[in-house]
């Protein structure tokens, strides 16, 4: 989105987990989609192929990585989009809710990978209703209601000092 007022200056690469499947072409294979996204992010084709190998290993789709994604099940699509979206660590990470899905084995891998992605990012911006996520990962919170800022400060200042488990 373009700013409606003022100016916006971004210093660092932005990565988004708001819609990890955005921009995927259903007529392309999993591999082709990864290489295409890498090219879009400014990587070379060789880097994109190497990234595709890493994504293929993480997603665990086997031979299906080489077929058009229009034939993927919902679970396969989630595995591919998550693996693709978390393969590169941006300095600024945008998230809408904590993103995890899949079978239990994949969820364990995904939780570890997501934790590393968040830890390695310099800035995390997450929109969530899960205050335990805010308490675990954030140092600052902004409470919004109807698009207006109601509170802005440390997590304890905005959420209160009570412990949430």
Short mmCIF file of N, CA and C in Angstrom, two decimals, residues 73-127:
data_model
loop_
_atom_site.label_atom_id
_atom_site.label_comp_id
_atom_site.label_asym_id
_atom_site.label_seq_id
_atom_site.Cartn_x
_atom_site.Cartn_y
_atom_site.Cartn_z
N UNK A 73 -2.63 -30.45 -3.08
CA UNK A 73 -3.67 -30.41 -2.04
C UNK A 73 -3.47 -29.13 -1.24
N UNK A 74 -4.44 -28.80 -0.39
CA UNK A 74 -4.30 -27.59 0.45
C UNK A 74 -3.07 -27.71 1.34
N UNK A 75 -2.84 -28.88 1.91
CA UNK A 75 -1.68 -29.08 2.78
C UNK A 75 -0.36 -28.93 2.04
N UNK A 76 -0.30 -29.43 0.82
CA UNK A 76 0.92 -29.29 0.03
C UNK A 76 1.18 -27.82 -0.31
N UNK A 77 0.11 -27.10 -0.62
CA UNK A 77 0.25 -25.67 -0.93
C UNK A 77 0.76 -24.90 0.27
N UNK A 78 0.25 -25.22 1.45
CA UNK A 78 0.70 -24.55 2.68
C UNK A 78 2.17 -24.84 2.93
N UNK A 79 2.58 -26.10 2.76
CA UNK A 79 3.98 -26.47 2.98
C UNK A 79 4.90 -25.69 2.04
N UNK A 80 4.51 -25.63 0.77
CA UNK A 80 5.33 -24.91 -0.22
C UNK A 80 5.37 -23.42 0.10
N UNK A 81 4.22 -22.82 0.33
CA UNK A 81 4.21 -21.37 0.56
C UNK A 81 4.95 -21.00 1.84
N UNK A 82 4.82 -21.80 2.90
CA UNK A 82 5.56 -21.52 4.13
C UNK A 82 7.07 -21.65 3.90
N UNK A 83 7.48 -22.75 3.25
CA UNK A 83 8.91 -22.96 3.00
C UNK A 83 9.48 -21.85 2.14
N UNK A 84 8.72 -21.40 1.15
CA UNK A 84 9.17 -20.34 0.26
C UNK A 84 9.26 -19.01 1.01
N UNK A 85 8.24 -18.70 1.80
CA UNK A 85 8.17 -17.41 2.49
C UNK A 85 9.22 -17.29 3.59
N UNK A 86 9.67 -18.40 4.14
CA UNK A 86 10.62 -18.35 5.25
C UNK A 86 12.04 -18.73 4.84
N UNK A 87 12.29 -18.89 3.56
CA UNK A 87 13.61 -19.31 3.09
C UNK A 87 14.64 -18.19 3.14
N UNK A 88 14.20 -16.95 3.09
CA UNK A 88 15.11 -15.81 3.13
C UNK A 88 14.75 -14.97 4.35
N UNK A 89 15.77 -14.49 5.06
CA UNK A 89 15.55 -13.70 6.28
C UNK A 89 15.61 -12.21 5.95
N UNK A 90 14.47 -11.53 6.05
CA UNK A 90 14.48 -10.09 5.82
C UNK A 90 14.90 -9.34 7.08
N UNK A 91 15.27 -8.08 6.94
CA UNK A 91 15.58 -7.29 8.13
C UNK A 91 14.29 -6.75 8.76
N UNK A 92 13.23 -6.62 7.96
CA UNK A 92 11.92 -6.18 8.46
C UNK A 92 10.91 -7.26 8.09
N UNK A 93 10.28 -7.85 9.10
CA UNK A 93 9.34 -8.95 8.87
C UNK A 93 7.93 -8.51 9.24
N UNK A 94 7.01 -8.60 8.28
CA UNK A 94 5.60 -8.28 8.50
C UNK A 94 4.80 -9.57 8.60
N UNK A 95 4.00 -9.68 9.67
CA UNK A 95 3.19 -10.89 9.86
C UNK A 95 1.77 -10.51 10.28
N UNK A 96 0.82 -11.28 9.80
CA UNK A 96 -0.56 -11.18 10.25
C UNK A 96 -0.86 -12.50 10.94
N UNK A 97 -0.83 -12.49 12.25
CA UNK A 97 -0.98 -13.68 13.08
C UNK A 97 0.26 -14.56 12.96
N UNK A 98 0.41 -15.46 13.88
CA UNK A 98 1.52 -16.41 13.91
C UNK A 98 1.17 -17.50 12.93
N UNK A 99 1.99 -17.73 11.93
CA UNK A 99 1.65 -18.59 10.80
C UNK A 99 2.23 -19.99 10.97
N UNK A 100 1.39 -20.97 11.30
CA UNK A 100 1.81 -22.36 11.33
C UNK A 100 0.66 -23.23 10.85
N UNK A 101 0.97 -24.22 10.07
CA UNK A 101 -0.04 -25.16 9.59
C UNK A 101 0.65 -26.42 9.11
N UNK A 102 -0.12 -27.47 9.00
CA UNK A 102 0.41 -28.72 8.48
C UNK A 102 0.31 -29.83 9.50
N UNK A 103 0.84 -30.98 9.14
CA UNK A 103 0.82 -32.12 10.05
C UNK A 103 1.81 -31.89 11.19
N UNK A 104 1.77 -32.74 12.21
CA UNK A 104 2.56 -32.49 13.42
C UNK A 104 4.06 -32.46 13.15
N UNK A 105 4.57 -33.33 12.28
CA UNK A 105 6.01 -33.30 11.98
C UNK A 105 6.40 -31.99 11.30
N UNK A 106 5.59 -31.56 10.33
CA UNK A 106 5.88 -30.31 9.65
C UNK A 106 5.74 -29.13 10.61
N UNK A 107 4.76 -29.17 11.51
CA UNK A 107 4.56 -28.08 12.47
C UNK A 107 5.79 -27.90 13.36
N UNK A 108 6.42 -28.99 13.76
CA UNK A 108 7.63 -28.88 14.59
C UNK A 108 8.75 -28.18 13.81
N UNK A 109 8.96 -28.61 12.56
CA UNK A 109 9.97 -27.96 11.72
C UNK A 109 9.63 -26.50 11.49
N UNK A 110 8.34 -26.23 11.24
CA UNK A 110 7.90 -24.88 10.93
C UNK A 110 8.07 -23.96 12.14
N UNK A 111 7.77 -24.43 13.34
CA UNK A 111 7.92 -23.62 14.54
C UNK A 111 9.38 -23.23 14.75
N UNK A 112 10.28 -24.18 14.56
CA UNK A 112 11.71 -23.90 14.70
C UNK A 112 12.15 -22.88 13.66
N UNK A 113 11.72 -23.06 12.43
CA UNK A 113 12.12 -22.16 11.36
C UNK A 113 11.54 -20.76 11.55
N UNK A 114 10.28 -20.70 11.97
CA UNK A 114 9.65 -19.40 12.18
C UNK A 114 10.32 -18.66 13.34
N UNK A 115 10.65 -19.37 14.38
CA UNK A 115 11.34 -18.75 15.51
C UNK A 115 12.67 -18.16 15.08
N UNK A 116 13.42 -18.88 14.25
CA UNK A 116 14.70 -18.38 13.76
C UNK A 116 14.49 -17.16 12.86
N UNK A 117 13.49 -17.21 12.01
CA UNK A 117 13.21 -16.09 11.12
C UNK A 117 12.92 -14.82 11.93
N UNK A 118 12.08 -14.96 12.95
CA UNK A 118 11.71 -13.81 13.79
C UNK A 118 12.93 -13.32 14.57
N UNK A 119 13.70 -14.22 15.12
CA UNK A 119 14.88 -13.85 15.90
C UNK A 119 15.91 -13.13 15.03
N UNK A 120 16.08 -13.58 13.79
CA UNK A 120 17.08 -13.00 12.90
C UNK A 120 16.66 -11.67 12.28
N UNK A 121 15.36 -11.39 12.25
CA UNK A 121 14.88 -10.11 11.71
C UNK A 121 15.24 -8.99 12.68
N UNK A 122 15.56 -7.84 12.15
CA UNK A 122 15.84 -6.69 13.01
C UNK A 122 14.55 -6.08 13.55
N UNK A 123 13.50 -6.12 12.73
CA UNK A 123 12.21 -5.55 13.11
C UNK A 123 11.11 -6.56 12.77
N UNK A 124 10.23 -6.81 13.73
CA UNK A 124 9.05 -7.65 13.52
C UNK A 124 7.83 -6.77 13.72
N UNK A 125 6.95 -6.77 12.73
CA UNK A 125 5.66 -6.10 12.87
C UNK A 125 4.62 -7.19 12.71
N UNK A 126 3.86 -7.45 13.78
CA UNK A 126 2.87 -8.52 13.75
C UNK A 126 1.52 -7.99 14.20
N UNK A 127 0.50 -8.32 13.44
CA UNK A 127 -0.87 -8.01 13.82
C UNK A 127 -1.46 -9.31 14.37
#
